[in-house]
């Protein structure tokens, strides 16, 4: 089993997938890569908030989302900035109660909300995250 805190060893996506142990992780990463025609970037974060290996998905230098692996599930960070805010506000009432709560409870700083969304199944919240990533990509 890999150690996501070990900076000296960069795990491959397949190893991270094995660590997470949830087929939704593979589905999510594949869908992002295929939809936006990009490759993942596995990076080590030293920030005290979320230290360890994560997966970044960027398009034309812009971060679409960051995936933080966990055992059994994963967390997706989607930043809603000034450019995305109106679009997200327009659809948030159509989103799952879970995502509405996350959006409502996340404090805004510098015109941004950093939404941390846990995914462990491919239900409504999964679809909502994909919708947020799409809004982010278009903005």
JSON list of N, CA and C in Angstrom, two decimals, residues 9-59:
[
{"chain": "A", "resi": 9, "resn": "UNK", "atom": "N", "xyz": [8.33, 9.33, -2.97]},
{"chain": "A", "resi": 9, "resn": "UNK", "atom": "CA", "xyz": [7.82, 8.36, -3.95]},
{"chain": "A", "resi": 9, "resn": "UNK", "atom": "C", "xyz": [6.53, 8.87, -4.57]},
{"chain": "A", "resi": 10, "resn": "UNK", "atom": "N", "xyz": [6.60, 9.20, -5.86]},
{"chain": "A", "resi": 10, "resn": "UNK", "atom": "CA", "xyz": [5.42, 9.66, -6.58]},
{"chain": "A", "resi": 10, "resn": "UNK", "atom": "C", "xyz": [4.65, 8.46, -7.11]},
{"chain": "A", "resi": 11, "resn": "UNK", "atom": "N", "xyz": [3.46, 8.21, -6.59]},
{"chain": "A", "resi": 11, "resn": "UNK", "atom": "CA", "xyz": [2.69, 7.06, -7.04]},
{"chain": "A", "resi": 11, "resn": "UNK", "atom": "C", "xyz": [2.09, 7.29, -8.43]},
{"chain": "A", "resi": 12, "resn": "UNK", "atom": "N", "xyz": [1.90, 6.21, -9.16]},
{"chain": "A", "resi": 12, "resn": "UNK", "atom": "CA", "xyz": [1.23, 6.27, -10.45]},
{"chain": "A", "resi": 12, "resn": "UNK", "atom": "C", "xyz": [-0.28, 6.32, -10.20]},
{"chain": "A", "resi": 13, "resn": "UNK", "atom": "N", "xyz": [-1.03, 6.75, -11.20]},
{"chain": "A", "resi": 13, "resn": "UNK", "atom": "CA", "xyz": [-2.48, 6.84, -11.06]},
{"chain": "A", "resi": 13, "resn": "UNK", "atom": "C", "xyz": [-3.09, 5.49, -10.69]},
{"chain": "A", "resi": 14, "resn": "UNK", "atom": "N", "xyz": [-2.57, 4.42, -11.26]},
{"chain": "A", "resi": 14, "resn": "UNK", "atom": "CA", "xyz": [-3.07, 3.08, -10.95]},
{"chain": "A", "resi": 14, "resn": "UNK", "atom": "C", "xyz": [-2.86, 2.70, -9.48]},
{"chain": "A", "resi": 15, "resn": "UNK", "atom": "N", "xyz": [-1.74, 3.13, -8.92]},
{"chain": "A", "resi": 15, "resn": "UNK", "atom": "CA", "xyz": [-1.47, 2.87, -7.49]},
{"chain": "A", "resi": 15, "resn": "UNK", "atom": "C", "xyz": [-2.43, 3.67, -6.61]},
{"chain": "A", "resi": 16, "resn": "UNK", "atom": "N", "xyz": [-2.70, 4.90, -7.01]},
{"chain": "A", "resi": 16, "resn": "UNK", "atom": "CA", "xyz": [-3.64, 5.72, -6.25]},
{"chain": "A", "resi": 16, "resn": "UNK", "atom": "C", "xyz": [-5.03, 5.11, -6.34]},
{"chain": "A", "resi": 17, "resn": "UNK", "atom": "N", "xyz": [-5.38, 4.64, -7.53]},
{"chain": "A", "resi": 17, "resn": "UNK", "atom": "CA", "xyz": [-6.67, 3.98, -7.73]},
{"chain": "A", "resi": 17, "resn": "UNK", "atom": "C", "xyz": [-6.81, 2.77, -6.81]},
{"chain": "A", "resi": 18, "resn": "UNK", "atom": "N", "xyz": [-5.75, 1.99, -6.71]},
{"chain": "A", "resi": 18, "resn": "UNK", "atom": "CA", "xyz": [-5.75, 0.83, -5.82]},
{"chain": "A", "resi": 18, "resn": "UNK", "atom": "C", "xyz": [-5.89, 1.26, -4.36]},
{"chain": "A", "resi": 19, "resn": "UNK", "atom": "N", "xyz": [-5.21, 2.34, -3.99]},
{"chain": "A", "resi": 19, "resn": "UNK", "atom": "CA", "xyz": [-5.29, 2.87, -2.62]},
{"chain": "A", "resi": 19, "resn": "UNK", "atom": "C", "xyz": [-6.72, 3.28, -2.29]},
{"chain": "A", "resi": 20, "resn": "UNK", "atom": "N", "xyz": [-7.36, 4.02, -3.21]},
{"chain": "A", "resi": 20, "resn": "UNK", "atom": "CA", "xyz": [-8.74, 4.49, -2.98]},
{"chain": "A", "resi": 20, "resn": "UNK", "atom": "C", "xyz": [-9.68, 3.29, -2.87]},
{"chain": "A", "resi": 21, "resn": "UNK", "atom": "N", "xyz": [-9.51, 2.32, -3.76]},
{"chain": "A", "resi": 21, "resn": "UNK", "atom": "CA", "xyz": [-10.30, 1.09, -3.68]},
{"chain": "A", "resi": 21, "resn": "UNK", "atom": "C", "xyz": [-11.78, 1.27, -3.96]},
{"chain": "A", "resi": 22, "resn": "UNK", "atom": "N", "xyz": [-12.12, 2.30, -4.76]},
{"chain": "A", "resi": 22, "resn": "UNK", "atom": "CA", "xyz": [-13.51, 2.55, -5.11]},
{"chain": "A", "resi": 22, "resn": "UNK", "atom": "C", "xyz": [-13.56, 2.77, -6.62]},
{"chain": "A", "resi": 23, "resn": "UNK", "atom": "N", "xyz": [-14.37, 1.98, -7.36]},
{"chain": "A", "resi": 23, "resn": "UNK", "atom": "CA", "xyz": [-14.40, 2.10, -8.82]},
{"chain": "A", "resi": 23, "resn": "UNK", "atom": "C", "xyz": [-14.83, 3.48, -9.32]},
{"chain": "A", "resi": 24, "resn": "UNK", "atom": "N", "xyz": [-15.48, 4.25, -8.48]},
{"chain": "A", "resi": 24, "resn": "UNK", "atom": "CA", "xyz": [-15.91, 5.59, -8.88]},
{"chain": "A", "resi": 24, "resn": "UNK", "atom": "C", "xyz": [-14.69, 6.49, -9.14]},
{"chain": "A", "resi": 25, "resn": "UNK", "atom": "N", "xyz": [-13.59, 6.24, -8.44]},
{"chain": "A", "resi": 25, "resn": "UNK", "atom": "CA", "xyz": [-12.37, 7.02, -8.65]},
{"chain": "A", "resi": 25, "resn": "UNK", "atom": "C", "xyz": [-11.90, 6.88, -10.09]},
{"chain": "A", "resi": 26, "resn": "UNK", "atom": "N", "xyz": [-11.82, 5.65, -10.57]},
{"chain": "A", "resi": 26, "resn": "UNK", "atom": "CA", "xyz": [-11.39, 5.40, -11.96]},
{"chain": "A", "resi": 26, "resn": "UNK", "atom": "C", "xyz": [-12.39, 6.04, -12.93]},
{"chain": "A", "resi": 27, "resn": "UNK", "atom": "N", "xyz": [-13.66, 5.87, -12.66]},
{"chain": "A", "resi": 27, "resn": "UNK", "atom": "CA", "xyz": [-14.71, 6.43, -13.51]},
{"chain": "A", "resi": 27, "resn": "UNK", "atom": "C", "xyz": [-14.56, 7.96, -13.60]},
{"chain": "A", "resi": 28, "resn": "UNK", "atom": "N", "xyz": [-14.37, 8.60, -12.46]},
{"chain": "A", "resi": 28, "resn": "UNK", "atom": "CA", "xyz": [-14.26, 10.06, -12.41]},
{"chain": "A", "resi": 28, "resn": "UNK", "atom": "C", "xyz": [-13.04, 10.54, -13.20]},
{"chain": "A", "resi": 29, "resn": "UNK", "atom": "N", "xyz": [-11.88, 9.97, -12.91]},
{"chain": "A", "resi": 29, "resn": "UNK", "atom": "CA", "xyz": [-10.65, 10.38, -13.61]},
{"chain": "A", "resi": 29, "resn": "UNK", "atom": "C", "xyz": [-10.76, 10.15, -15.10]},
{"chain": "A", "resi": 30, "resn": "UNK", "atom": "N", "xyz": [-11.30, 9.00, -15.50]},
{"chain": "A", "resi": 30, "resn": "UNK", "atom": "CA", "xyz": [-11.45, 8.69, -16.93]},
{"chain": "A", "resi": 30, "resn": "UNK", "atom": "C", "xyz": [-12.40, 9.67, -17.60]},
{"chain": "A", "resi": 31, "resn": "UNK", "atom": "N", "xyz": [-13.50, 9.97, -16.94]},
{"chain": "A", "resi": 31, "resn": "UNK", "atom": "CA", "xyz": [-14.48, 10.89, -17.52]},
{"chain": "A", "resi": 31, "resn": "UNK", "atom": "C", "xyz": [-13.90, 12.29, -17.70]},
{"chain": "A", "resi": 32, "resn": "UNK", "atom": "N", "xyz": [-13.16, 12.77, -16.72]},
{"chain": "A", "resi": 32, "resn": "UNK", "atom": "CA", "xyz": [-12.53, 14.09, -16.82]},
{"chain": "A", "resi": 32, "resn": "UNK", "atom": "C", "xyz": [-11.51, 14.09, -17.97]},
{"chain": "A", "resi": 33, "resn": "UNK", "atom": "N", "xyz": [-10.67, 13.06, -18.04]},
{"chain": "A", "resi": 33, "resn": "UNK", "atom": "CA", "xyz": [-9.64, 12.99, -19.08]},
{"chain": "A", "resi": 33, "resn": "UNK", "atom": "C", "xyz": [-10.25, 12.92, -20.47]},
{"chain": "A", "resi": 34, "resn": "UNK", "atom": "N", "xyz": [-11.29, 12.10, -20.63]},
{"chain": "A", "resi": 34, "resn": "UNK", "atom": "CA", "xyz": [-11.91, 11.92, -21.95]},
{"chain": "A", "resi": 34, "resn": "UNK", "atom": "C", "xyz": [-12.72, 13.15, -22.36]},
{"chain": "A", "resi": 35, "resn": "UNK", "atom": "N", "xyz": [-13.48, 13.72, -21.44]},
{"chain": "A", "resi": 35, "resn": "UNK", "atom": "CA", "xyz": [-14.34, 14.86, -21.76]},
{"chain": "A", "resi": 35, "resn": "UNK", "atom": "C", "xyz": [-13.53, 16.09, -22.15]},
{"chain": "A", "resi": 36, "resn": "UNK", "atom": "N", "xyz": [-12.44, 16.34, -21.42]},
{"chain": "A", "resi": 36, "resn": "UNK", "atom": "CA", "xyz": [-11.67, 17.58, -21.64]},
{"chain": "A", "resi": 36, "resn": "UNK", "atom": "C", "xyz": [-10.35, 17.35, -22.35]},
{"chain": "A", "resi": 37, "resn": "UNK", "atom": "N", "xyz": [-10.10, 16.10, -22.77]},
{"chain": "A", "resi": 37, "resn": "UNK", "atom": "CA", "xyz": [-8.90, 15.75, -23.54]},
{"chain": "A", "resi": 37, "resn": "UNK", "atom": "C", "xyz": [-7.63, 16.24, -22.85]},
{"chain": "A", "resi": 38, "resn": "UNK", "atom": "N", "xyz": [-7.42, 15.76, -21.63]},
{"chain": "A", "resi": 38, "resn": "UNK", "atom": "CA", "xyz": [-6.24, 16.16, -20.89]},
{"chain": "A", "resi": 38, "resn": "UNK", "atom": "C", "xyz": [-5.70, 14.99, -20.08]},
{"chain": "A", "resi": 39, "resn": "UNK", "atom": "N", "xyz": [-4.51, 15.19, -19.56]},
{"chain": "A", "resi": 39, "resn": "UNK", "atom": "CA", "xyz": [-3.87, 14.19, -18.71]},
{"chain": "A", "resi": 39, "resn": "UNK", "atom": "C", "xyz": [-3.85, 14.71, -17.28]},
{"chain": "A", "resi": 40, "resn": "UNK", "atom": "N", "xyz": [-3.83, 13.76, -16.37]},
{"chain": "A", "resi": 40, "resn": "UNK", "atom": "CA", "xyz": [-3.73, 14.13, -14.96]},
{"chain": "A", "resi": 40, "resn": "UNK", "atom": "C", "xyz": [-2.30, 14.55, -14.63]},
{"chain": "A", "resi": 41, "resn": "UNK", "atom": "N", "xyz": [-2.16, 15.34, -13.59]},
{"chain": "A", "resi": 41, "resn": "UNK", "atom": "CA", "xyz": [-0.85, 15.71, -13.09]},
{"chain": "A", "resi": 41, "resn": "UNK", "atom": "C", "xyz": [-0.82, 15.35, -11.61]},
{"chain": "A", "resi": 42, "resn": "UNK", "atom": "N", "xyz": [0.03, 14.41, -11.26]},
{"chain": "A", "resi": 42, "resn": "UNK", "atom": "CA", "xyz": [0.13, 13.97, -9.86]},
{"chain": "A", "resi": 42, "resn": "UNK", "atom": "C", "xyz": [1.18, 14.84, -9.18]},
{"chain": "A", "resi": 43, "resn": "UNK", "atom": "N", "xyz": [0.75, 15.54, -8.13]},
{"chain": "A", "resi": 43, "resn": "UNK", "atom": "CA", "xyz": [1.64, 16.48, -7.45]},
{"chain": "A", "resi": 43, "resn": "UNK", "atom": "C", "xyz": [1.59, 16.27, -5.95]},
{"chain": "A", "resi": 44, "resn": "UNK", "atom": "N", "xyz": [2.68, 16.64, -5.30]},
{"chain": "A", "resi": 44, "resn": "UNK", "atom": "CA", "xyz": [2.74, 16.58, -3.84]},
{"chain": "A", "resi": 44, "resn": "UNK", "atom": "C", "xyz": [2.44, 17.98, -3.30]},
{"chain": "A", "resi": 45, "resn": "UNK", "atom": "N", "xyz": [1.49, 18.05, -2.41]},
{"chain": "A", "resi": 45, "resn": "UNK", "atom": "CA", "xyz": [1.14, 19.33, -1.79]},
{"chain": "A", "resi": 45, "resn": "UNK", "atom": "C", "xyz": [1.76, 19.38, -0.40]},
{"chain": "A", "resi": 46, "resn": "UNK", "atom": "N", "xyz": [2.45, 20.46, -0.11]},
{"chain": "A", "resi": 46, "resn": "UNK", "atom": "CA", "xyz": [3.06, 20.63, 1.21]},
{"chain": "A", "resi": 46, "resn": "UNK", "atom": "C", "xyz": [2.22, 21.50, 2.12]},
{"chain": "A", "resi": 47, "resn": "UNK", "atom": "N", "xyz": [1.07, 21.96, 1.63]},
{"chain": "A", "resi": 47, "resn": "UNK", "atom": "CA", "xyz": [0.28, 22.85, 2.46]},
{"chain": "A", "resi": 47, "resn": "UNK", "atom": "C", "xyz": [-0.26, 22.11, 3.68]},
{"chain": "A", "resi": 48, "resn": "UNK", "atom": "N", "xyz": [-0.32, 22.81, 4.78]},
{"chain": "A", "resi": 48, "resn": "UNK", "atom": "CA", "xyz": [-0.72, 22.18, 6.05]},
{"chain": "A", "resi": 48, "resn": "UNK", "atom": "C", "xyz": [-2.17, 21.72, 6.02]},
{"chain": "A", "resi": 49, "resn": "UNK", "atom": "N", "xyz": [-2.98, 22.33, 5.14]},
{"chain": "A", "resi": 49, "resn": "UNK", "atom": "CA", "xyz": [-4.40, 21.99, 5.08]},
{"chain": "A", "resi": 49, "resn": "UNK", "atom": "C", "xyz": [-4.63, 20.60, 4.51]},
{"chain": "A", "resi": 50, "resn": "UNK", "atom": "N", "xyz": [-3.87, 20.23, 3.47]},
{"chain": "A", "resi": 50, "resn": "UNK", "atom": "CA", "xyz": [-4.08, 18.94, 2.80]},
{"chain": "A", "resi": 50, "resn": "UNK", "atom": "C", "xyz": [-2.76, 18.43, 2.25]},
{"chain": "A", "resi": 51, "resn": "UNK", "atom": "N", "xyz": [-1.87, 18.02, 3.14]},
{"chain": "A", "resi": 51, "resn": "UNK", "atom": "CA", "xyz": [-0.54, 17.57, 2.75]},
{"chain": "A", "resi": 51, "resn": "UNK", "atom": "C", "xyz": [-0.61, 16.17, 2.14]},
{"chain": "A", "resi": 52, "resn": "UNK", "atom": "N", "xyz": [0.16, 15.96, 1.07]},
{"chain": "A", "resi": 52, "resn": "UNK", "atom": "CA", "xyz": [0.25, 14.64, 0.45]},
{"chain": "A", "resi": 52, "resn": "UNK", "atom": "C", "xyz": [0.04, 14.70, -1.06]},
{"chain": "A", "resi": 53, "resn": "UNK", "atom": "N", "xyz": [0.01, 13.53, -1.67]},
{"chain": "A", "resi": 53, "resn": "UNK", "atom": "CA", "xyz": [-0.14, 13.42, -3.12]},
{"chain": "A", "resi": 53, "resn": "UNK", "atom": "C", "xyz": [-1.59, 13.66, -3.51]},
{"chain": "A", "resi": 54, "resn": "UNK", "atom": "N", "xyz": [-1.77, 14.41, -4.61]},
{"chain": "A", "resi": 54, "resn": "UNK", "atom": "CA", "xyz": [-3.09, 14.65, -5.15]},
{"chain": "A", "resi": 54, "resn": "UNK", "atom": "C", "xyz": [-3.02, 14.63, -6.67]},
{"chain": "A", "resi": 55, "resn": "UNK", "atom": "N", "xyz": [-4.17, 14.68, -7.31]},
{"chain": "A", "resi": 55, "resn": "UNK", "atom": "CA", "xyz": [-4.24, 14.63, -8.77]},
{"chain": "A", "resi": 55, "resn": "UNK", "atom": "C", "xyz": [-4.88, 15.92, -9.25]},
{"chain": "A", "resi": 56, "resn": "UNK", "atom": "N", "xyz": [-4.17, 16.64, -10.10]},
{"chain": "A", "resi": 56, "resn": "UNK", "atom": "CA", "xyz": [-4.69, 17.89, -10.65]},
{"chain": "A", "resi": 56, "resn": "UNK", "atom": "C", "xyz": [-5.10, 17.66, -12.10]},
{"chain": "A", "resi": 57, "resn": "UNK", "atom": "N", "xyz": [-6.22, 18.26, -12.45]},
{"chain": "A", "resi": 57, "resn": "UNK", "atom": "CA", "xyz": [-6.67, 18.26, -13.83]},
{"chain": "A", "resi": 57, "resn": "UNK", "atom": "C", "xyz": [-6.72, 19.71, -14.29]},
{"chain": "A", "resi": 58, "resn": "UNK", "atom": "N", "xyz": [-5.83, 20.03, -15.25]},
{"chain": "A", "resi": 58, "resn": "UNK", "atom": "CA", "xyz": [-5.73, 21.40, -15.75]},
{"chain": "A", "resi": 58, "resn": "UNK", "atom": "C", "xyz": [-5.98, 21.41, -17.26]},
{"chain": "A", "resi": 59, "resn": "UNK", "atom": "N", "xyz": [-6.61, 22.49, -17.71]},
{"chain": "A", "resi": 59, "resn": "UNK", "atom": "CA", "xyz": [-6.86, 22.69, -19.15]},
{"chain": "A", "resi": 59, "resn": "UNK", "atom": "C", "xyz": [-6.36, 24.08, -19.49]}
]
